[in-house]
Amino acid sequence: MTANSRCSAAEPPGLETQRREIESLLRECELRAGDSWYVMERRWYEQWKEFVETGDQNSSSFPGQINNAELFEDLDSFHLKERLVENEDFMLVPADAWHRLLGWYGAVEGQPALERKVVDLPSTLKVEVYPVEIFLCLHSNMVNVITAQFSRTDSILSIQRAMCDAFTVPPGSECRLWMKSSDSSCERLRNVHVSVLDACLSSAMTVIMETRNADGTWPSSRPQIMRNSLEDQDSYRGQPGVCGLTNLGNTCFMNSALQCLSNTPPLTEYFLLSSYLEELNFTNPLGMKGEIAEAYADVIKQMWSGRHYSVVPRVFKTKVGHFASQFLGYQQHDSQELLSFLLDGLHEDLNRVKNKEYIELRDAEGRPDQEVAEEAWRNHRRRNDSVIVDTFHGLFKSTLVCPECHKVSVTFDPFCYLSVPLPVSKERVMEVFFVSLDPHAKPAQHRVVVPKAGTVLDLCAALSEMTAVPSTQMVVADVFNHRFYKIYNSDECLSCILDRDDIFVYELSVLEQQQEVWEEEVLLALYLRERSHYRDYGSGSSSYGTSLFGHPLLLRVPRGRCSREELYTLFLQRLARYVRPPDPSEELEEEEEEEEEEEEEELYQSQTNGISDEEQEDSEKAEPSRTQRCCGDSSANSQSDETAGNHTSPTLVDGDTEPNRPTEPVATNTSSTSSTDVVNPCGDAIGSTQPLAEQPHPPSDTTEEEEEEEDKQEEACSPSPPANEQPAKRKACCSRRRSLFTIQAVNSNGTTERGTGEGGSAVSFSSQPYVAIDWDPDMKKRFYNENEAEKYVKHGSMEVPQQQTTVQLQECIELFTTVETLEEENPWYCPVCKKHQLATKKLDLWSLPEVLIIHLKRFSYTKFTREKLDSIVDFPLRDLDFSGSLLRKSLTNGEPPSRYDLIAVSNHYGGLRDGHYTSYARNKDNGQWYYFDDSKVTFAQEDQIVTNAAYVLFYHRQDQIRKPTLPPPTLSPAAANDITSCKEEEAELAAASSSVTMETD
């Protein structure tokens, strides 16, 4: 072959020149990441080398065209053979050398140039002879798979572009890629700007591309949408943005915040135009690797597709919980706290500043405010530059003054929202029930005004003015579930009483003075319990349960009048309004057989859990005998709601004998207390010093059957006597008559605890005694009037309408800019005094953003109070003018005006512990206001928006508001109700809970 047959190659220089140029390039060219090198068959290169060294143009060693045929597996696919070895099978030449050789000799027609990139692998640079070979397919058609090779230095974006070209994806379609590493899992390729190497793509892996659906969803997560019916999936067409959000379980706070942001025009348009894709920041250590921004974008695009009644934001909720653990689970949270996190997360995910520089902040040091403000804003933008900063960030001036040296420190700080305080009243209105000492008077509901920082004594004093009852004769209690949740001391703060608590104020009796000595007294808490009987013969045990009912009472009882009979009479008197005393002609006798009576002796055992009292035969037999009955417990088997201890409170004394009761003394165990010892519901076992026969007799108006029943009740709270005493005891029981109820010492929960003492050791009560009167169901039905017991009257104070406090939004803004003194927990370090000082602080507004978020601080937390302020804040829907609130009065250089229109409101209904969030928002396309309540959306009128539930306000600056592009909808009576009713919510939620395998991001 001669030189004349060299295809289209250019006329080469002399052979010596060729040799010098190529050898120079091979010797001097170094590997640099990203440079191109070419693979050349070694035999051709060696023949060329021999040719140029002969110096004869007509030599028979002429190499001819560059031919790499020996490097390919076949000449159809030109696939490179595996395991080729450098310098044995091929040579690597730099791009310049390749292009010169190609120009001089040409290449065999049809053979591709084997260009390879230099890749920067860990600790080394090398030419990538074997690039990554990847399978490519579409999510919609995974059967059609193509193969392509990419360098490890190629970006994921280059793969996306290659796939768009190969599969003829329409221009402008939003795509995302998945890397399939196995048969069962896929991983999102989020950052399209990273290299194939950094994305961990290797040969034989599959890359799947999906394009966003017209309804804003992705094919891989389409089940995450809730629709009215399956037939509506492709037919529904609604107003974009008018879309509900499904409550996933206490997520109304999230839905409210999302609806407000969704109706913020500049932010929503930014996401709808997919501008965020070019600004996702995957390397920001303060961000969430773009995941929050992408999850938020998905929700917005679905809501504004106009094809959904309601969207299930499950993926978004999961992402929020992943990056902010306080939002994990399904507890209720604050919509403003979520809003703060979301705006900060979106800012960091979309921050255009990839590498934040360190900037040392300077104090004003007497410089003009304009100069300091511009410097502060410039420094802020050097580290923070995103659509969030463009839309929501403003600047305020902070002035601190040291109280000692009067050093003035001025700084300008950015803000994303304004948290403005509400004027706090120093008084509060409380509703309480007053229970008079008159047993025939119904409880009266009063409305009183008391100091917020006051005490229980202030409440009693205010009620005393209405009832003419001295405050010293009142005791305040919180009643919950038929028991006393708490009995308050007079010096306790009212802040611990919530508005929803049921507060009862009881009038106490005035004790008579006897022999110039005040008799010791006790405050007795009285519960009402209904007893039920059942027997379990299979287990060989019998038990009974009790349940609380009605309203408890508080009584002041003299210590010496705590005998069972006197308490029984006292309780009947206090319950006279709704407890009918038995008529003498009515039969209350027991008709049970002797055998049943023996079993009944074992029935009333001590109660341990408030539901049932388990029999403890063995423990009863092990305990010493008792001959005296008590209406609640014995000294060896007393119940306590707190720890045991000695107290001087009076006892439930049963030292009085009744007719037909044996009066002869009975031998007792010397290790126990006296045979006449009884248990005090307040604490101590008291020994009677007079014989039983000498103790006074109560009025003899009971029958033998009633006494028998009373003895049975006594056995429920005292140890059984020894076996040799049982017959006598049983004989006494047979001659008794039933009472309306029995009296039992209990703990504060209204349950009877099992005694633990042995050998007569007493288990004492706490200083606050509690007793319960136990009713048999039949007796309760006959003598207890439930309807009458629940009745109450309303005092005239309840008829006076409560005036709803109304404040102007401007007042709240003025409070925000009022001088305040720093709290002790947050002092300021004075650089002059060289110590922390409680300086005075003043905030002033300097510049305002395009969208201004105003957070009304309705939840007030101080050292003394915790409350939600339900004042109505009167905020304007249009023309909110901040010109008078801005520190900078004159606008220069075309600065925007300071007039705003309302676009959204987040509402909170309820109190401190619970509540519900909704939102009002104005649609940017048609200008119509809507009310968003989770998945339900209704039309709203402007006069409905200002309420005492308004919590977070969104204002849009007037110069940036664009006119609606659509006419407002015509409101028909039917359409004015529910726009997005969900007919088959359960079926769709079931579909929403299942996601395809690809949704693993």
XYZ file of C-alpha atoms in Angstrom, residues 509-763:
255
model
C -70.823 24.821 108.527
C -69.823 27.051 111.428
C -68.858 25.005 114.462
C -70.443 25.856 117.789
C -68.204 26.860 120.671
C -68.605 24.593 123.661
C -67.215 25.399 127.076
C -65.022 28.136 125.622
C -62.983 25.519 123.739
C -63.199 25.051 119.995
C -63.783 21.428 119.189
C -61.393 19.833 116.745
C -62.880 19.545 113.271
C -62.270 17.601 110.085
C -63.052 18.304 106.439
C -64.756 15.184 105.178
C -64.991 14.340 101.455
C -68.079 12.301 100.638
C -68.444 10.114 97.537
C -71.511 8.237 96.336
C -71.048 4.690 95.068
C -73.419 2.107 93.655
C -72.679 -1.496 94.547
C -73.344 -4.454 92.303
C -73.391 -8.101 93.471
C -72.339 -11.160 91.593
C -70.944 -14.501 92.540
C -68.545 -16.750 90.729
C -69.175 -20.251 92.070
C -66.796 -21.748 89.528
C -63.808 -20.091 91.140
C -65.129 -20.588 94.654
C -65.120 -16.872 95.421
C -67.648 -14.087 95.735
C -67.017 -10.421 95.073
C -68.794 -7.130 94.530
C -67.907 -4.018 92.554
C -68.712 -0.370 93.022
C -68.996 2.577 90.683
C -69.094 6.265 91.553
C -72.105 8.385 90.640
C -73.547 11.783 91.394
C -71.782 14.826 92.798
C -69.415 14.486 95.763
C -69.753 16.692 98.832
C -67.431 18.369 101.296
C -68.541 18.636 104.914
C -66.972 20.053 108.042
C -67.579 17.596 110.881
C -66.669 17.949 114.561
C -64.248 15.347 115.752
C -66.558 14.085 118.426
C -69.435 13.508 116.038
C -67.861 10.956 113.751
C -69.740 7.971 115.043
C -71.380 5.865 112.396
C -74.904 6.764 113.507
C -74.202 10.492 113.595
C -72.538 10.438 110.191
C -75.417 8.400 108.799
C -77.873 10.981 110.095
C -75.716 13.875 108.850
C -75.406 12.405 105.375
C -79.154 11.867 105.176
C -79.682 15.507 106.087
C -77.236 16.776 103.448
C -78.779 14.541 100.789
C -82.335 15.380 101.756
C -83.084 17.143 98.444
C -82.725 14.014 96.384
C -82.690 11.137 98.904
C -86.101 10.161 100.246
C -86.060 8.781 103.793
C -87.864 5.446 104.162
C -91.414 5.507 105.355
C -91.942 3.576 108.618
C -94.479 1.386 106.860
C -91.973 0.331 104.167
C -90.374 -3.071 104.643
C -86.570 -3.041 104.476
C -86.082 -6.447 106.047
C -83.793 -9.124 104.677
C -85.552 -12.223 103.379
C -82.496 -14.297 102.731
C -82.001 -17.798 104.019
C -79.554 -18.547 106.809
C -77.273 -20.222 104.308
C -77.216 -17.171 102.066
C -76.498 -14.980 105.055
C -73.377 -16.979 105.760
C -72.220 -16.324 102.238
C -73.097 -12.657 102.488
C -70.691 -12.331 105.405
C -67.889 -13.006 102.971
C -69.231 -10.712 100.249
C -68.107 -7.284 101.268
C -64.356 -7.542 101.156
C -61.927 -4.671 100.719
C -61.841 -3.137 97.256
C -58.536 -2.811 95.460
C -59.156 -1.371 92.037
C -62.332 0.637 92.186
C -64.216 -1.933 90.119
C -64.501 -5.079 92.205
C -63.602 -6.156 95.747
C -61.964 -9.582 95.810
C -62.616 -11.930 98.690
C -59.659 -12.668 100.915
C -60.845 -15.525 103.147
C -57.397 -16.680 104.143
C -56.229 -13.249 105.178
C -59.432 -12.681 107.128
C -58.982 -15.837 109.163
C -55.392 -14.924 109.928
C -56.347 -11.551 111.393
C -57.380 -11.066 115.030
C -60.965 -10.818 116.104
C -62.971 -7.644 116.311
C -66.136 -7.202 118.305
C -66.880 -3.625 117.414
C -68.242 -2.583 114.051
C -67.142 0.483 112.142
C -68.904 2.206 109.311
C -65.816 2.240 107.170
C -62.929 0.080 108.342
C -61.233 -1.475 111.325
C -57.992 -0.344 112.834
C -56.232 -3.338 111.374
C -57.815 -3.082 107.949
C -58.085 0.600 107.199
C -57.774 2.107 103.754
C -55.430 4.924 102.861
C -55.106 7.000 99.715
C -51.597 7.996 100.695
C -48.905 6.576 102.967
C -49.635 5.339 106.454
C -48.987 7.607 109.371
C -50.412 8.867 112.632
C -52.866 11.734 112.392
C -54.971 13.492 114.955
C -58.048 13.708 112.759
C -61.286 12.247 114.146
C -62.390 8.696 113.474
C -65.516 7.005 112.253
C -66.453 6.004 115.784
C -68.942 3.255 116.353
C -68.830 3.302 120.107
C -72.593 3.569 120.403
C -74.561 0.390 120.883
C -77.797 -0.336 119.162
C -80.866 -2.158 120.479
C -80.674 -5.937 120.687
C -76.904 -5.848 120.419
C -74.944 -7.974 122.935
C -73.242 -5.726 125.424
C -71.097 -8.138 127.332
C -67.351 -7.691 126.881
C -65.516 -10.010 124.513
C -61.958 -11.185 124.979
C -59.429 -9.613 122.651
C -55.941 -10.266 121.433
C -53.494 -8.412 123.617
C -51.274 -7.643 120.659
C -53.990 -5.597 119.008
C -55.725 -2.425 120.036
C -58.621 -2.399 122.419
C -61.723 -4.279 121.445
C -63.495 -0.976 121.096
C -60.822 0.515 118.812
C -62.273 1.804 115.548
C -60.800 3.255 112.416
C -60.727 6.924 111.761
C -61.286 7.869 108.125
C -58.856 10.641 108.836
C -56.129 8.625 110.393
C -56.028 7.171 113.893
C -57.404 4.220 115.748
C -59.205 5.605 118.779
C -59.835 3.400 121.828
C -63.055 3.884 123.697
C -62.566 3.897 127.469
C -66.131 3.041 128.455
C -67.652 -0.441 128.289
C -70.025 -1.198 125.530
C -72.954 -1.489 127.876
C -72.324 2.006 129.210
C -72.065 3.711 125.838
C -75.054 5.871 124.893
C -77.814 4.332 122.823
C -79.034 5.949 119.628
C -82.768 6.255 118.945
C -84.230 2.788 118.640
C -85.923 2.937 115.258
C -84.248 0.048 113.460
C -85.369 -3.525 113.131
C -83.409 -6.683 113.739
C -83.111 -7.239 109.988
C -81.581 -3.814 109.485
C -79.064 -4.453 112.223
C -78.239 -7.736 110.577
C -77.447 -5.962 107.308
C -75.375 -3.361 109.124
C -73.278 -6.070 110.700
C -72.719 -7.542 107.283
C -71.472 -4.235 106.037
C -69.143 -3.954 108.984
C -67.630 -7.277 108.123
C -66.774 -5.885 104.702
C -64.182 -3.660 106.277
C -63.074 -5.555 109.399
C -61.364 -8.906 109.945
C -63.572 -11.866 110.595
C -63.643 -13.095 114.187
C -62.263 -16.516 115.067
C -64.291 -19.550 114.197
C -65.683 -19.892 117.695
C -67.169 -16.369 117.422
C -68.804 -16.823 114.024
C -72.080 -18.312 115.287
C -72.610 -15.465 117.710
C -71.818 -12.951 115.022
C -74.191 -14.607 112.585
C -76.879 -14.688 115.202
C -76.537 -10.949 115.711
C -76.753 -10.366 111.998
C -80.068 -12.124 111.813
C -81.700 -9.525 114.032
C -80.843 -6.411 112.031
C -82.615 -4.197 109.568
C -81.150 -2.737 106.392
C -79.968 0.896 106.094
C -80.355 2.966 102.938
C -76.611 2.854 102.471
C -73.442 1.836 104.200
C -70.434 3.979 104.933
C -66.955 3.001 103.814
C -63.616 4.734 104.256
C -61.961 5.176 100.831
C -59.038 6.913 99.206
C -59.134 10.044 97.053
C -60.044 7.988 93.985
C -63.087 6.584 95.700
C -61.698 3.087 95.969
C -61.276 0.965 99.097
C -57.765 -0.311 99.554
C -57.028 -3.617 101.208
C -55.602 -3.413 104.729
C -52.152 -4.817 105.271
C -51.817 -4.738 109.047
C -51.645 -7.803 111.230
C -52.020 -8.327 114.942
C -54.019 -5.134 115.367
C -51.521 -2.690 113.831
C -53.484 0.120 112.230
C -53.017 1.431 108.726
